[in-house]
Amino acid sequence: MAYDKFTVLTSTAVPLPIENVDTDQIIPARFLKATERKNFGDNLFRDWRYNNDDTPKKDFVLNNPIYSGKILVGGTNFGSGSSREHAAWALYDYGFRCVVSSFFADIFKGNAINIGILPVQVSDAFLDQIFKAIEADPATSITIDLEAQTIKLNATGATESFDINGYKKHNLINGFDDIDYLQAMKAEIKAFATTHSI
Amino acid sequence: MSNNPSTLFDKVWDAHVVRKIEDGPDVFFIDRHFIHEVTSPVAFLGLETRGIDVMFPDCTFATADHNTPTINQHLPVADPLSANQLQALERNSAKYGISHWGLGDPKNGIVHVVGPENGITLPGMTIVCGDSHTSTHGAFGAIAFGIGTSEVEMVLSSQCIMQPKPKKMRINVNGKLGKAVTPKDVTLYIIAQLTTAGATGYFVEYAGDVFEQMSMEGRMTVCNMSIEMGARGGMIAPDETTFNYINGREKAPKDAAWDKALAYWKTLKTDVGAGFDKEYNFDAADIEPMITYGTNPGMGMGISKHIPKATDLAGGVATYEKSLKYMGFEEDQLMIGKKVDYVFIGSCTNGRIEDFRAFASIVKGRKKADHITAWIVPGSHIVEAQIKEEGILDILTEAGFQLRQPGCSACLAMNDDKIPAGKYAVSTSNRNFEGRQGPGSRTLLASPFVAAAAAVTGVVTDPRELL
């Protein structure tokens, strides 16, 4: 599925300073019954966001109007648990294009990149700085430059660089995906399959 | 084969690299692909949108498990969304010529149970599925891991995914396991030591006498839980136990093909002197029956212990307090004697015949505690048949338990098997996340012995006292 190209993103950010945010929290299993990729954002963080009677929980950050933006900042080990890509879809559908944390679970990280969400891994110290900056001023903006591989707190100018492999970076900047790449090398895969015996 | 000592993981990985991309992932060939109703429909839609076909339909196997009822499977599925998802799997499988074991099929069951028991899972293979517990199949010396739906579409359309090679970790457990200490306790112990993110970025090989002496069912339990410490997967070198398990299974190689496969499988072990990026050693004697007290699988402890104090742990205090508050527990609390409301035995972690034998060994001659609701869910119809043949069903029935029909059930509570808010469940499944077994549910992960002990006493009980 096509996604928006990612080059430079400047946005306010939503803070979620909780560790080990698992994919069951991002989207609970009972909302995985669809056969199309539609409206998953409605159930993003469903059980943290809504009471049992579907009224919003006032103390959850997504229900607090002072926080908004395309960047979600999470505690360490973000995205652990299930491989459900629905978690990444829910974040994207809600409007997030980037998740910042000091550590990501593997499968979530791969799923996010595959659908056009950039996971930005920063140091614990920088993550702390971001949380403090947002706490001091919810309107503070952050700039993520994928080409330069930098994340900058615009209020202070504090900047850190982040890792991403060259192939995935190229994909995100150009809006390409792996299926395009694999389709283009099918003859090579077919040749491999004929010599590969299992 | 080069003379450099090499790990089991390297041998299998390197044999599947179609192309190495500079400063990028490997184009990685997949031998076996399992699909189920929840994570595949959007991948099939993707194929349609792009107008591309399934490249090797014989290498993909479909089974319905995540979103299926565990009672009255002969009736139409009542929930229209669930019924639609099951129909989509059936329709897509038929359209592309993929083998499909739907609801009611005698081969149907949880994907990670039916793959091995039908001889689809074999040593040296690469195996993926849109489910993180695909790591289960590593018990056979395969590289097996969970993937997202975009990757399901990649495998369907090209039999490959784009995968950076993980780092290598070896976990050695040596010595003799104590009474009532099962493979589930071994894995919960390891995860408690490493934490829920301790193996992220790594692929794990389990080694040492404890795993060498373990049954295939036990090895599957251990490899299954690898993801719960963040590892992409875990694997165990195949040996006689593995070969004996596979031999004669429906889709396993036969005759000359068996001999050829066996000769290859015997090369699948880590050479002496091969290097790992990280290595841990544990003593089997330190492991007791385990139970979790928090909201991730790393928050586990010996069943006789007190819940740790926040200050004794490495993680953030706020997150720890949030977790205990959700569970209704306090620091330093003893778990033994804590009242339990539900018991769930089943799932891809502990839904195999050995697990029900263990459960029955405690239940035999005892009665279900009156206030306990027990969900006993076999991992497959083949396991269900074994439960009946071996007389386990009679033991369960006499003790006041009922057997349900196969599926993932309360492990992720997509169907009606939901633990109510605030209730405590001792579960043999794999995740104790907030709301995992139903909104507000409180999960205590444990072995089939601990589950059985809770089911007959109604409280958290040390199974060593009942064996």
XYZ file of C-alpha atoms in Angstrom, chain B residues 231-420:
190
model
C 14.487 -12.168 20.397
C 13.295 -12.616 16.852
C 13.489 -16.337 17.390
C 15.195 -19.191 19.171
C 16.472 -22.519 17.933
C 17.765 -25.836 19.196
C 20.090 -28.123 17.234
C 18.214 -31.145 15.855
C 19.129 -34.521 17.340
C 17.701 -38.039 17.686
C 14.735 -36.659 19.666
C 13.956 -34.373 16.731
C 14.390 -37.060 14.079
C 12.238 -39.551 16.014
C 9.489 -36.943 16.351
C 9.467 -36.152 12.634
C 9.815 -39.679 11.277
C 6.527 -40.987 9.906
C 4.592 -37.700 10.097
C 2.369 -37.050 7.108
C 4.385 -34.497 5.198
C 7.836 -35.568 6.427
C 10.256 -36.947 3.820
C 10.036 -40.698 3.220
C 12.445 -43.465 2.117
C 15.407 -42.155 0.056
C 14.333 -38.570 0.640
C 14.365 -39.231 4.393
C 17.917 -40.622 4.276
C 19.116 -37.634 2.284
C 17.384 -35.163 4.601
C 18.681 -36.913 7.697
C 22.280 -36.732 6.466
C 21.860 -32.965 6.015
C 20.062 -32.446 9.315
C 22.914 -34.106 11.178
C 25.248 -31.312 10.020
C 22.995 -28.702 11.628
C 24.799 -27.917 14.842
C 27.105 -25.237 16.123
C 30.753 -26.117 15.540
C 33.179 -26.056 18.442
C 34.782 -22.624 18.590
C 32.009 -20.781 16.729
C 31.399 -17.297 18.111
C 28.325 -15.623 19.589
C 27.763 -11.924 20.185
C 26.412 -12.697 23.630
C 26.260 -15.794 25.794
C 24.468 -16.633 29.055
C 24.857 -19.622 31.356
C 22.214 -20.731 33.837
C 22.043 -23.561 36.337
C 18.955 -25.767 36.159
C 19.004 -26.177 39.933
C 18.220 -22.440 40.372
C 14.884 -22.758 38.579
C 11.674 -23.411 40.505
C 8.080 -23.466 39.250
C 7.512 -19.919 37.985
C 4.625 -17.463 37.977
C 4.322 -13.907 36.674
C 3.030 -11.049 38.799
C 3.163 -8.116 36.368
C 2.161 -7.016 32.892
C 5.003 -8.342 30.780
C 6.467 -11.854 30.638
C 9.756 -10.640 32.111
C 7.955 -9.940 35.380
C 8.122 -13.512 36.633
C 9.477 -15.171 39.776
C 9.671 -18.474 41.594
C 6.212 -19.309 42.860
C 7.326 -19.339 46.506
C 8.911 -15.869 46.307
C 7.648 -12.390 47.192
C 6.907 -9.810 44.490
C 10.066 -7.680 44.043
C 10.277 -4.119 45.284
C 10.500 -1.405 42.629
C 13.824 -0.274 44.045
C 15.321 -3.738 43.445
C 14.658 -3.541 39.707
C 16.523 -1.867 36.885
C 13.510 -0.396 35.043
C 11.502 2.750 35.690
C 9.614 2.927 38.985
C 6.545 4.619 37.458
C 6.063 1.871 34.887
C 6.529 -0.789 37.568
C 3.979 0.832 39.853
C 1.507 1.178 36.988
C 1.900 -2.529 36.328
C 1.351 -3.645 39.936
C -1.614 -1.296 40.252
C -3.192 -2.860 37.175
C -2.650 -6.317 38.650
C -3.967 -5.297 42.075
C -0.711 -6.426 43.712
C 1.710 -4.787 46.100
C 5.460 -4.894 46.361
C 6.792 -7.685 48.554
C 3.465 -9.564 48.434
C 3.514 -13.363 48.531
C 1.705 -14.967 45.580
C 1.009 -18.327 47.208
C -2.592 -18.434 48.451
C -3.781 -15.635 46.153
C -7.340 -16.365 45.008
C -7.691 -17.238 41.316
C -10.896 -16.938 39.247
C -9.995 -18.522 35.913
C -7.603 -21.173 34.658
C -6.654 -21.401 30.988
C -4.600 -24.270 29.609
C -3.849 -24.167 25.928
C -2.214 -21.898 23.271
C 0.773 -22.403 20.984
C 2.925 -22.264 24.120
C 1.317 -25.072 26.155
C -1.421 -26.646 24.065
C 0.305 -29.939 23.188
C -0.341 -33.435 24.492
C 2.448 -33.323 27.062
C 0.852 -30.240 28.618
C -2.482 -31.968 29.086
C -0.737 -35.023 30.530
C 0.930 -32.746 33.076
C -2.355 -31.010 33.879
C -4.132 -34.356 34.303
C -1.405 -35.754 36.561
C -2.342 -33.178 39.214
C -6.082 -33.150 38.565
C -6.389 -36.951 38.804
C -8.344 -37.964 41.918
C -9.096 -34.329 42.790
C -12.001 -31.993 42.001
C -12.139 -28.607 40.302
C -12.458 -25.833 42.903
C -16.066 -24.610 42.856
C -15.380 -20.967 42.064
C -12.892 -21.664 39.253
C -13.886 -21.317 35.608
C -11.506 -23.492 33.609
C -10.954 -23.325 29.870
C -9.121 -26.398 28.639
C -8.315 -25.894 24.987
C -6.283 -28.366 22.919
C -3.878 -26.932 20.360
C -5.309 -29.004 17.515
C -7.791 -31.754 16.656
C -4.892 -34.201 16.679
C -4.080 -33.182 20.279
C -7.793 -33.377 21.120
C -7.919 -36.950 19.775
C -4.849 -37.898 21.816
C -6.458 -36.456 24.957
C -9.406 -38.757 24.390
C -7.347 -41.831 23.447
C -5.068 -41.577 26.444
C -7.927 -41.374 28.929
C -7.090 -37.787 29.897
C -10.602 -36.667 29.039
C -12.014 -39.177 31.532
C -9.762 -37.798 34.273
C -10.807 -34.243 33.427
C -14.495 -35.093 33.320
C -14.359 -36.919 36.638
C -12.730 -33.882 38.219
C -15.463 -31.584 36.885
C -13.659 -30.084 33.870
C -14.829 -29.791 30.284
C -12.724 -29.932 27.154
C -13.184 -27.218 24.556
C -12.354 -27.311 20.826
C -8.981 -26.240 19.360
C -7.901 -22.657 18.726
C -5.927 -19.742 20.159
C -8.845 -18.984 22.477
C -8.192 -16.933 25.622
C -4.511 -16.448 24.824
C -5.416 -13.327 22.865
C -9.165 -13.307 23.471
C -10.202 -12.397 19.942
C -13.130 -14.780 20.211
C -15.627 -15.003 23.099
C -13.109 -16.605 25.489
C -12.422 -13.401 27.417
C -11.399 -13.131 31.061
C -13.654 -10.467 32.675
